[in-house]
Coordinates of C-alpha atoms in Angstrom, one line a residue:
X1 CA 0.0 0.0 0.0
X2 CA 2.9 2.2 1.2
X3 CA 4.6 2.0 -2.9
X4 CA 1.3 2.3 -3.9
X5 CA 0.7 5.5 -2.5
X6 CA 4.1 6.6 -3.5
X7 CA 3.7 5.8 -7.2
X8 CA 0.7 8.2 -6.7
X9 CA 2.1 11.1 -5.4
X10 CA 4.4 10.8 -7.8
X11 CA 2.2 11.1 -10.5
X12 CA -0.2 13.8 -9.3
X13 CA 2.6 16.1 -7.8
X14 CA 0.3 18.0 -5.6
X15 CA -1.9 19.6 -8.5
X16 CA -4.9 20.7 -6.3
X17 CA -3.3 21.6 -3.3
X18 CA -0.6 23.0 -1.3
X19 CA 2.9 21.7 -1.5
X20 CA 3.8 20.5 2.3
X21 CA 7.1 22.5 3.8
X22 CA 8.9 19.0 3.6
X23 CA 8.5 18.6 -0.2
X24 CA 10.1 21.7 -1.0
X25 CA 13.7 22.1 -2.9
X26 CA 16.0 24.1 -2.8
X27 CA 16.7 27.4 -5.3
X28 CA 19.3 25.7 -6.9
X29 CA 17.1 22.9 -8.0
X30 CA 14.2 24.6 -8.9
X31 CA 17.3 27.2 -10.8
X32 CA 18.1 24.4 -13.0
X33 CA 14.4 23.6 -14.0
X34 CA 13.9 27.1 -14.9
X35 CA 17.4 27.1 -16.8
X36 CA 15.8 24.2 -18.8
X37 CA 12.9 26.1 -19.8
X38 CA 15.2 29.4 -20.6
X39 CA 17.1 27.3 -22.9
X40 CA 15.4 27.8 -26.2
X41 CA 15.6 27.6 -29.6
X42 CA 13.3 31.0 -29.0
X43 CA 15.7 32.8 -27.4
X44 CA 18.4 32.0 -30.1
X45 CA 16.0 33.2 -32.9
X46 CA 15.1 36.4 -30.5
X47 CA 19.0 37.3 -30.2
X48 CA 19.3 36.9 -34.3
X49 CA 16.8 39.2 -34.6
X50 CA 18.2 41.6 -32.4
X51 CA 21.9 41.2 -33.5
X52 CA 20.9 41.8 -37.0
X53 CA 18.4 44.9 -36.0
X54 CA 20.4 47.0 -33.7
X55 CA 24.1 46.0 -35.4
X56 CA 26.1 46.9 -32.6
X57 CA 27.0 44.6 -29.5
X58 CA 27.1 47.4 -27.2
X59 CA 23.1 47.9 -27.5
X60 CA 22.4 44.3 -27.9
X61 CA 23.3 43.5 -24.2
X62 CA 21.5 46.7 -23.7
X63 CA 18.4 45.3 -24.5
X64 CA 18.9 42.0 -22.8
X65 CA 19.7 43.8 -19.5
X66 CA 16.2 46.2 -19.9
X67 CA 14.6 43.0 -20.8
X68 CA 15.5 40.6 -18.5
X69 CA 15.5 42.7 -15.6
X70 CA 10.9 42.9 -16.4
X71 CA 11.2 39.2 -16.3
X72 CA 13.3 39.0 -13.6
X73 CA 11.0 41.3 -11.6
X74 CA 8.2 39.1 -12.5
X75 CA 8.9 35.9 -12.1
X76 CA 10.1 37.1 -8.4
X77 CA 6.9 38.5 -7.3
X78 CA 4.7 35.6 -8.7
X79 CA 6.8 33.2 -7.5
X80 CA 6.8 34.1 -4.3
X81 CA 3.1 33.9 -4.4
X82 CA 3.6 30.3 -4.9
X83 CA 6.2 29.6 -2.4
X84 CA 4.3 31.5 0.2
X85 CA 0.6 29.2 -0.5
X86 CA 2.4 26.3 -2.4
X87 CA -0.4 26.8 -4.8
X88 CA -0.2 26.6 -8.6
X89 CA -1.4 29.8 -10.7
X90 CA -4.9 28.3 -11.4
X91 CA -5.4 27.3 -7.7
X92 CA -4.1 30.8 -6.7
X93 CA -6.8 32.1 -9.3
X94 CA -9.9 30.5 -7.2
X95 CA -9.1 33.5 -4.6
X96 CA -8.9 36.2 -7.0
X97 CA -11.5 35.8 -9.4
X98 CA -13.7 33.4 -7.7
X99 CA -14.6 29.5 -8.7
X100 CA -16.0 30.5 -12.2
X101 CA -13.6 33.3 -12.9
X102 CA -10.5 30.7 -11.9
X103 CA -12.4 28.2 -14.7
X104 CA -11.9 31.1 -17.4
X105 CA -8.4 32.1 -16.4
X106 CA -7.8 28.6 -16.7
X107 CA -8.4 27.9 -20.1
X108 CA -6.8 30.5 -21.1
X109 CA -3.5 29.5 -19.3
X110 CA -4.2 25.9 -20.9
X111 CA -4.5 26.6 -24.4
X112 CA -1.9 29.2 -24.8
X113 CA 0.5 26.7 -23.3
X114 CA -0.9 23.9 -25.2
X115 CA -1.0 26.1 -28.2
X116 CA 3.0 26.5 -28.0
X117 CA 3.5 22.9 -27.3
X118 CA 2.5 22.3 -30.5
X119 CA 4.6 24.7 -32.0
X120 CA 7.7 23.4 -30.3
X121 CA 6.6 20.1 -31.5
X122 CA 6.6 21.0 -34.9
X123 CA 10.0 22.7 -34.6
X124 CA 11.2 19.6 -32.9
X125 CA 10.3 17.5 -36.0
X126 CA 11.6 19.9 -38.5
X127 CA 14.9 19.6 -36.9
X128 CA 15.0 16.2 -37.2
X129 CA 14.0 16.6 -41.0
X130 CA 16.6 18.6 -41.6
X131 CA 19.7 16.8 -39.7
X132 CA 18.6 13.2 -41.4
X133 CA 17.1 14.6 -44.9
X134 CA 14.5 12.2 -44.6
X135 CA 11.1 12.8 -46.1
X136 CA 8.5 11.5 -43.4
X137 CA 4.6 12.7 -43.4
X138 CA 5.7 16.0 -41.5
X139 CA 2.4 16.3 -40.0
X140 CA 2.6 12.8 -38.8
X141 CA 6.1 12.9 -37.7
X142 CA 5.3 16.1 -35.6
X143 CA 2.3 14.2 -34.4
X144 CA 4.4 11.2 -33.1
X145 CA 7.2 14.0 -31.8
X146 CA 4.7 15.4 -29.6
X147 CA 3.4 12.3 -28.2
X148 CA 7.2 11.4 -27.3
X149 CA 8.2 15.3 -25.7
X150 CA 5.2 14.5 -23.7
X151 CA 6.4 12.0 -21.6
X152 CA 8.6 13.4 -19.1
X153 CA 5.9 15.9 -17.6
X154 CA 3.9 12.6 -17.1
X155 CA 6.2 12.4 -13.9
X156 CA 5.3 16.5 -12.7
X157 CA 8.4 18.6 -11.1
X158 CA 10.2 15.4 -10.8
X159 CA 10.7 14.5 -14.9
X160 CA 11.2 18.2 -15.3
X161 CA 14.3 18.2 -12.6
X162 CA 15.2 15.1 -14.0
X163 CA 15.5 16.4 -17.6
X164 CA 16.7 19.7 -16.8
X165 CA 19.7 18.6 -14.8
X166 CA 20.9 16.5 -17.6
X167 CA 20.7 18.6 -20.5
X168 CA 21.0 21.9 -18.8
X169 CA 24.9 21.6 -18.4
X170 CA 25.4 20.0 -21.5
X171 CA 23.5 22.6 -23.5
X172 CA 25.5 25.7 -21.9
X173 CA 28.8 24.3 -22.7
X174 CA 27.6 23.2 -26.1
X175 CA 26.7 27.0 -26.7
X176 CA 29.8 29.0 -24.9
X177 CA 32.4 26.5 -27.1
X178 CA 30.0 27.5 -30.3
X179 CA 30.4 31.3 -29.3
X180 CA 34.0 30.7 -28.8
X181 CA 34.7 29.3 -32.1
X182 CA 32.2 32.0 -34.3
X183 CA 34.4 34.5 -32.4
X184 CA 33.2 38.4 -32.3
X185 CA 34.5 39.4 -36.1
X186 CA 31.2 40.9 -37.1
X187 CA 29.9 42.4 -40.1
X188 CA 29.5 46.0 -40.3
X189 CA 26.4 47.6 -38.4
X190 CA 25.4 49.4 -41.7
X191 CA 25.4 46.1 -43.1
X192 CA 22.9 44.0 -40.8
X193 CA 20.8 46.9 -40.0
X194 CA 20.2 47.2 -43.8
X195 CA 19.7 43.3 -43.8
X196 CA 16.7 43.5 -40.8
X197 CA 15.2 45.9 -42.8
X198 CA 14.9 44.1 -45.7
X199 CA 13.7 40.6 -43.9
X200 CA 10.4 39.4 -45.3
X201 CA 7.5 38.8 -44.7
X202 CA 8.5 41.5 -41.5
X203 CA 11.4 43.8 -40.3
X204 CA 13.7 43.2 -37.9
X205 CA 13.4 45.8 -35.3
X206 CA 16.0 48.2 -35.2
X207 CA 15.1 50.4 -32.0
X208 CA 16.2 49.9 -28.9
X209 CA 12.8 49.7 -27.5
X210 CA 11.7 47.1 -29.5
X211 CA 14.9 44.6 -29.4
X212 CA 14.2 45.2 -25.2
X213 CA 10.5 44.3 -26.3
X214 CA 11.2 41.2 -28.0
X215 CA 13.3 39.8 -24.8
X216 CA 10.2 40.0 -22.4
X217 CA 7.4 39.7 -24.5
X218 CA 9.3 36.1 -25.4
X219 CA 9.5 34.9 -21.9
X220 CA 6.3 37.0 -20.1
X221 CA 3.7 33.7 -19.9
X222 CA 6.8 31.7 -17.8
X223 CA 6.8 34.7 -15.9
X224 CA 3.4 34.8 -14.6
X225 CA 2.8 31.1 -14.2
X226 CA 6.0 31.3 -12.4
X227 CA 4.4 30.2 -8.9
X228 CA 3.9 26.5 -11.2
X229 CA 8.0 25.6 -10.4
X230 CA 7.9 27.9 -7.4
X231 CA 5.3 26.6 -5.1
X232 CA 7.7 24.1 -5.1
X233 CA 10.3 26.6 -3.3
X234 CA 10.9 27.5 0.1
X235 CA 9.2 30.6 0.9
X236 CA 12.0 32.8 1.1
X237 CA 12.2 35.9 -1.3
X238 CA 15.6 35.9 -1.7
X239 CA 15.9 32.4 -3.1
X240 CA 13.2 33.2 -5.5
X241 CA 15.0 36.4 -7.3
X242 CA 18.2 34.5 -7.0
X243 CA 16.9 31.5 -8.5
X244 CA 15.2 34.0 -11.7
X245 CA 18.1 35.9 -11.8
X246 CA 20.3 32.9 -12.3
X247 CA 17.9 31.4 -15.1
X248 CA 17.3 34.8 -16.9
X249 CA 21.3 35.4 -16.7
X250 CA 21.5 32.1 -18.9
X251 CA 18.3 33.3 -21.1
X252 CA 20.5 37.0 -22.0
X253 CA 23.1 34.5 -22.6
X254 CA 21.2 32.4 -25.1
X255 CA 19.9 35.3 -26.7
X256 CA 23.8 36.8 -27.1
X257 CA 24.7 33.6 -28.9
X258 CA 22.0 34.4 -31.7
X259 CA 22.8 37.7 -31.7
X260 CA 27.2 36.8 -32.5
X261 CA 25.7 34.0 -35.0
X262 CA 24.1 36.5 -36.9
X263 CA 25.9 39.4 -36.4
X264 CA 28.8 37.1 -37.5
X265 CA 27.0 35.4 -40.6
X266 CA 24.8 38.0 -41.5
X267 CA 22.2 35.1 -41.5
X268 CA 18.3 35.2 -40.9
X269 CA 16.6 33.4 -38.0
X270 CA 15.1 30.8 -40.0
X271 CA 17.9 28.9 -41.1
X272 CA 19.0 28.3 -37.1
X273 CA 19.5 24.6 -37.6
X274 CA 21.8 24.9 -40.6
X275 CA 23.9 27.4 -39.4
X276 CA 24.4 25.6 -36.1
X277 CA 25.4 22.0 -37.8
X278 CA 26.7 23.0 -41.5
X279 CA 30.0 22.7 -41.5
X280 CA 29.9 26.4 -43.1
X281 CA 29.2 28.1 -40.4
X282 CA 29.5 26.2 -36.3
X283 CA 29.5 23.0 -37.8
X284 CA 28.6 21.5 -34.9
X285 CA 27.2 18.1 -36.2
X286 CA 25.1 15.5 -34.4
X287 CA 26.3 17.2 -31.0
X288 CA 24.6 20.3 -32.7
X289 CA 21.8 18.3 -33.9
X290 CA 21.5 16.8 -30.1
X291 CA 21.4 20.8 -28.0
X292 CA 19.1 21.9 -30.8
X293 CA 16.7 18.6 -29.7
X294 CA 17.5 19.2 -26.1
X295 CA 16.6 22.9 -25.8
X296 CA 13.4 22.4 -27.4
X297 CA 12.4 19.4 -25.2
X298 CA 12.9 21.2 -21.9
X299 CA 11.2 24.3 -22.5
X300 CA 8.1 22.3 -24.0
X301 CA 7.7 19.9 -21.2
X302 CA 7.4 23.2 -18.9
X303 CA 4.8 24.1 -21.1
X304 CA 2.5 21.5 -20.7
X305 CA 3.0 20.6 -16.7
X306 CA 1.9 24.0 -16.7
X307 CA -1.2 23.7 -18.8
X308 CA -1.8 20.3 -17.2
X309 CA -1.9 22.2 -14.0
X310 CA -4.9 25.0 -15.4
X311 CA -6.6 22.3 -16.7
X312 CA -6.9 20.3 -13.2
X313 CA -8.3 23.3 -12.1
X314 CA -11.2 22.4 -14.0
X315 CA -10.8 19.1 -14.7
X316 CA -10.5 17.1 -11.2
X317 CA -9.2 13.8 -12.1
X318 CA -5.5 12.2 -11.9
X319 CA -3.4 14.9 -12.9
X320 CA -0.9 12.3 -15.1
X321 CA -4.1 11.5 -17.1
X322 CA -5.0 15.1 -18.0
X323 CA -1.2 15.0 -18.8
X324 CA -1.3 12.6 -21.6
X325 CA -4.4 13.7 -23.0
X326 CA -3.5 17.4 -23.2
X327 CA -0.2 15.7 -24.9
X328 CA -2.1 14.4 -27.4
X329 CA -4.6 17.4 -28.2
X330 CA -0.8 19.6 -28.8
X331 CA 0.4 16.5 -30.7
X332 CA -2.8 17.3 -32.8
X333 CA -2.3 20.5 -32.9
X334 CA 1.2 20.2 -34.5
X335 CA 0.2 18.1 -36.9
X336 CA -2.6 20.3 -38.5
X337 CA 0.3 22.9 -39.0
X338 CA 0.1 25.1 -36.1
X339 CA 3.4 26.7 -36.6
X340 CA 2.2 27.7 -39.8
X341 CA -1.3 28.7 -39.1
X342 CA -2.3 29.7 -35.9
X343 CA 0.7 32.6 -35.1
X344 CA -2.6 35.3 -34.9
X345 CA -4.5 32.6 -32.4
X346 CA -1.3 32.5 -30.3
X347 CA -0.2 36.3 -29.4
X348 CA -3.5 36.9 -28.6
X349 CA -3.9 34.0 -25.9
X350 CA 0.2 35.3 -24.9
X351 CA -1.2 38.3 -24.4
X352 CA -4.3 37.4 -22.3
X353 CA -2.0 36.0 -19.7
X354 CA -0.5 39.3 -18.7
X355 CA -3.7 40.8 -16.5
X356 CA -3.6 37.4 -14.8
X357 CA -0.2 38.0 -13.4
X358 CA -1.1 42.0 -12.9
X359 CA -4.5 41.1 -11.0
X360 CA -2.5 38.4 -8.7
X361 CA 0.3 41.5 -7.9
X362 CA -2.3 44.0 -7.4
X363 CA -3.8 41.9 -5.1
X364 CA -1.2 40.7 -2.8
X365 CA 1.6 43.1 -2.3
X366 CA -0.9 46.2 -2.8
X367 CA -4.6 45.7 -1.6
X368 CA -3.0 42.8 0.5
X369 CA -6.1 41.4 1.1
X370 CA -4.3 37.8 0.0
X371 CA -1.6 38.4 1.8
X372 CA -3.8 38.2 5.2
X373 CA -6.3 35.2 4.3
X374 CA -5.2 32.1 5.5
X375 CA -5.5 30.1 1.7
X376 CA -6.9 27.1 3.2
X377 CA -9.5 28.6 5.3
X378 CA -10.5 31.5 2.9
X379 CA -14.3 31.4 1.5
X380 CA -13.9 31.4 -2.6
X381 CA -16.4 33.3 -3.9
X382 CA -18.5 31.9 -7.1
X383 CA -17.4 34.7 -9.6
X384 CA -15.5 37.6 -8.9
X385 CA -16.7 40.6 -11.4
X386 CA -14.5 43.3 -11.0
X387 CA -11.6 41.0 -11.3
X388 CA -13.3 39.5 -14.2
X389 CA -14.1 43.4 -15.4
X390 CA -10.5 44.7 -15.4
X391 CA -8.9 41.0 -17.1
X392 CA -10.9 42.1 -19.9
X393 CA -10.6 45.8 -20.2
X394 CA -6.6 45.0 -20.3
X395 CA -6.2 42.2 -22.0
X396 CA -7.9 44.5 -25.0
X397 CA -5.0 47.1 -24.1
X398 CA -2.7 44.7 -24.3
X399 CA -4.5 43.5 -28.0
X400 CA -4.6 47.1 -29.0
X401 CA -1.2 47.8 -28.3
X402 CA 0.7 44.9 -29.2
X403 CA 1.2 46.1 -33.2
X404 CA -0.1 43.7 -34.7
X405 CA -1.6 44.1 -38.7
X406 CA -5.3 43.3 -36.9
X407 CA -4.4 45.9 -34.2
X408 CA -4.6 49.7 -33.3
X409 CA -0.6 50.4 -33.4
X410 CA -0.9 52.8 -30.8
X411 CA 2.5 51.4 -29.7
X412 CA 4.0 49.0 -32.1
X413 CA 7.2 48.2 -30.0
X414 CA 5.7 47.8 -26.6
X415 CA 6.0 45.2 -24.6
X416 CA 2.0 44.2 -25.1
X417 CA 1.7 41.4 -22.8
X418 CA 3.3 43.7 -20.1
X419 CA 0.9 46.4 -21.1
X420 CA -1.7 44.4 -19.6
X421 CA 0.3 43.7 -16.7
X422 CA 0.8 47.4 -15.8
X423 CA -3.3 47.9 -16.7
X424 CA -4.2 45.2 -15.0
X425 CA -2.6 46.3 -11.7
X426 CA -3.9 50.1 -11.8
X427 CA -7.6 49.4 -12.5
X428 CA -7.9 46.5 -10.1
X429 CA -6.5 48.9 -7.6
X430 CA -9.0 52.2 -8.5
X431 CA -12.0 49.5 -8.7
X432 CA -11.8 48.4 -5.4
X433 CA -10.8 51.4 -3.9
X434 CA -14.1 52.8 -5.3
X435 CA -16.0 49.8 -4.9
X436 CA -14.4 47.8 -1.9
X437 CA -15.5 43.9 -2.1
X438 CA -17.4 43.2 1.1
X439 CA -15.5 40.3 3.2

């Protein structure tokens, strides 16, 4: 009975309630899991695009710095939300926007996450294309690709850590010997500015501004489902920001590695996979082949635990079950071309996370009116409406700002998913400071 029970903690890892003081880990741990997920193929493709745009390495690390330091800021204050209730961000939800506003913020945390699962599956697939030359049903291939990156977040925080500690190391020392050998002989900064400008089917940026948008914006979802990996920490804020510092340190680092392949190459983002095993450029092979695999697998497995988690928020059955068929719907979704198709779908449900995280700070370090309820004994209300009220109001600043072709372009090189943050926080704090919820 004892292994029994075991096996299935294991498998549910705590996904409706607290995470007892005895289970937590320590910031190093949970620094490597979040090291995992910050090691990206994104990132790389980010840092081209910013190497290319801005043409001088002096305001590429610029931008990182501006960048990271929002994400940095971020992840620490929702993270410590989680350490402090050991709650994931859909449980937390239940207390902010009541049963049936939790349920909404939910699916919307599911299917953006399981919206970029697909994607990474795809990518995943393509890169395995390309290293073999084969010629496999690609939507079948990604398909079966999915169903494989799935399996680790069967087994929660546990096949996260497990993963992340293997491949992190590897990956870093992969890319910091790749750096080495490209060297810093770049091309001149009239050249690759001239080169963003001309990328189709859409610029480069070449503002400050917007290379400094393109860091946060990449990574602001992780952000604010931080308290996901952090419920799992000890409660201490210190180990929080120095576990996000740590992980967002590596992030500026992957990003400065597109940026020196590009800046070095003059080559666009989209031919990442060639440039990093062809012999003409890092010619880095099968061990090339391998980080490229690597860094996609850990970063998607992130994003399903997480979705997994929004989704046992509505969904209360065994956690590792809602795991494998939320695997399978992204697996689906890769195979019906999402990477291709569904790019409009995704920044909107990217930027209809933001408020979420916004509504949460608001809440807790400002009204404080978390802060003081016990979570466990605390009366959830069915539906909160000014919560509810102000999501909506910013995640449509966060829409109309974001630049986008179906979009006011109010501000084009905003950060739009931390437009809704900053909304979100000042109208949830005038709305009930005029109309204070009655306890």
């Amino acid at each position: 009975m004892k292994q029994t029970g075991e096996s299935s903690q294991l498998l549910e890892d705590f996904s409706l309630e607290s995470v007892p003081l005895n289970q937590r880990k320590t910031w190093l741990n949970l620094a490597v899991i979040w090291i995992g997920i910050a090691v990206v193929m994104s990132a790389i493709f980010r840092g081209m695009m910013i190497g290319l745009g801005l043409g001088k390495i002096s305001s590429v690390v610029l931008s990182y710095v501006l960048g990271e330091i929002i994400l940095i800021v971020m992840m620490g204050l929702m993270g410590y939300i989680g350490a402090k209730t050991g709650f994931s961000t859909p449980l937390i939800a239940n207390y902010s926007f009541g049963r049936i506003g939790a349920i909404l913020i939910s699916l919307s945390i599911a299917f953006s996450l399981i919206g970029w699962f697909g994607v990474q599956a795809a990518l995943f697939a393509r890169t395995i294309q390309f290293y073999f030359g084969t010629h496999f049903s690609l939507p079948l291939f990604s398909f079966l690709c999915g169903i494989l990156m799935m399996i680790p977040a069967i087994f929660g925080i546990r096949g996260l850590s497990t993963l992340s500690w293997i491949a992190s190391p590897f990956m870093i020392l992969i890319f910091i010997w790749g750096i080495i050998k490209m060297g810093f002989h770049f091309l001149p900064s009239e050249t690759l500015v001239t080169l963003a400008s001309n990328h189709q089917p859409a610029p480069y940026p070449i503002t400050l501004g917007a290379a400094a948008s393109i860091v946060a914006g990449g990574f602001i979802v992780g952000a604010i489902t931080s308290a996901d990996i952090f419920r799992y920490a000890r409660p201490r804020l210190k180990d929080i920001f120095l576990a996000a510092t740590t992980a967002m340190i590596v992030s500026a680092f992957l990003h400065l590695v597109g940026s020196v392949l590009a800046m070095n190459t003059g080559v666009y983002h989209e031919r990442l996979p060639e440039l990093i095993i062809d012999n003409q450029y890092l010619g880095l092979g099968f061990i090339g082949f391998i980080v490229l695999l690597l860094a996609q697998w850990t970063t998607n497995d992130s994003n399903l635990y997480s979705s997994v988690l929004a989704l046992n928020n509505i969904f209360r059955m065994k956690r590792w079950k809602i795991t494998i068929g939320a695997g399978v719907f992204a697996s689906l979704f890769a195979a019906l071309g999402i990477l291709e198709r569904l790019e409009l779908f995704l920044i909107i449900l990217t930027v209809s996370i933001g408020p979420i995280g916004g509504i949460f700070i608001c809440d807790y370090y400002i009204l404080r009116r978390l802060q003081k309820q016990n979570f466990r004994e605390r009366t959830i209300s069915k539906v909160n409406y000014k919560a509810l009220s102000v999501y909506f109001v910013s995640f449509l600043i966060g829409w109309a700002t974001s630049g986008h072709p179906f979009t006011i372009k109010i501000f084009p090189f905003s950060v739009f998913a931390f437009n809704g943050i900053i909304s979100s926080i000042i109208l949830y704090y005038v709305v009930i400071k005029i109309f204070p919820k009655k306890e």
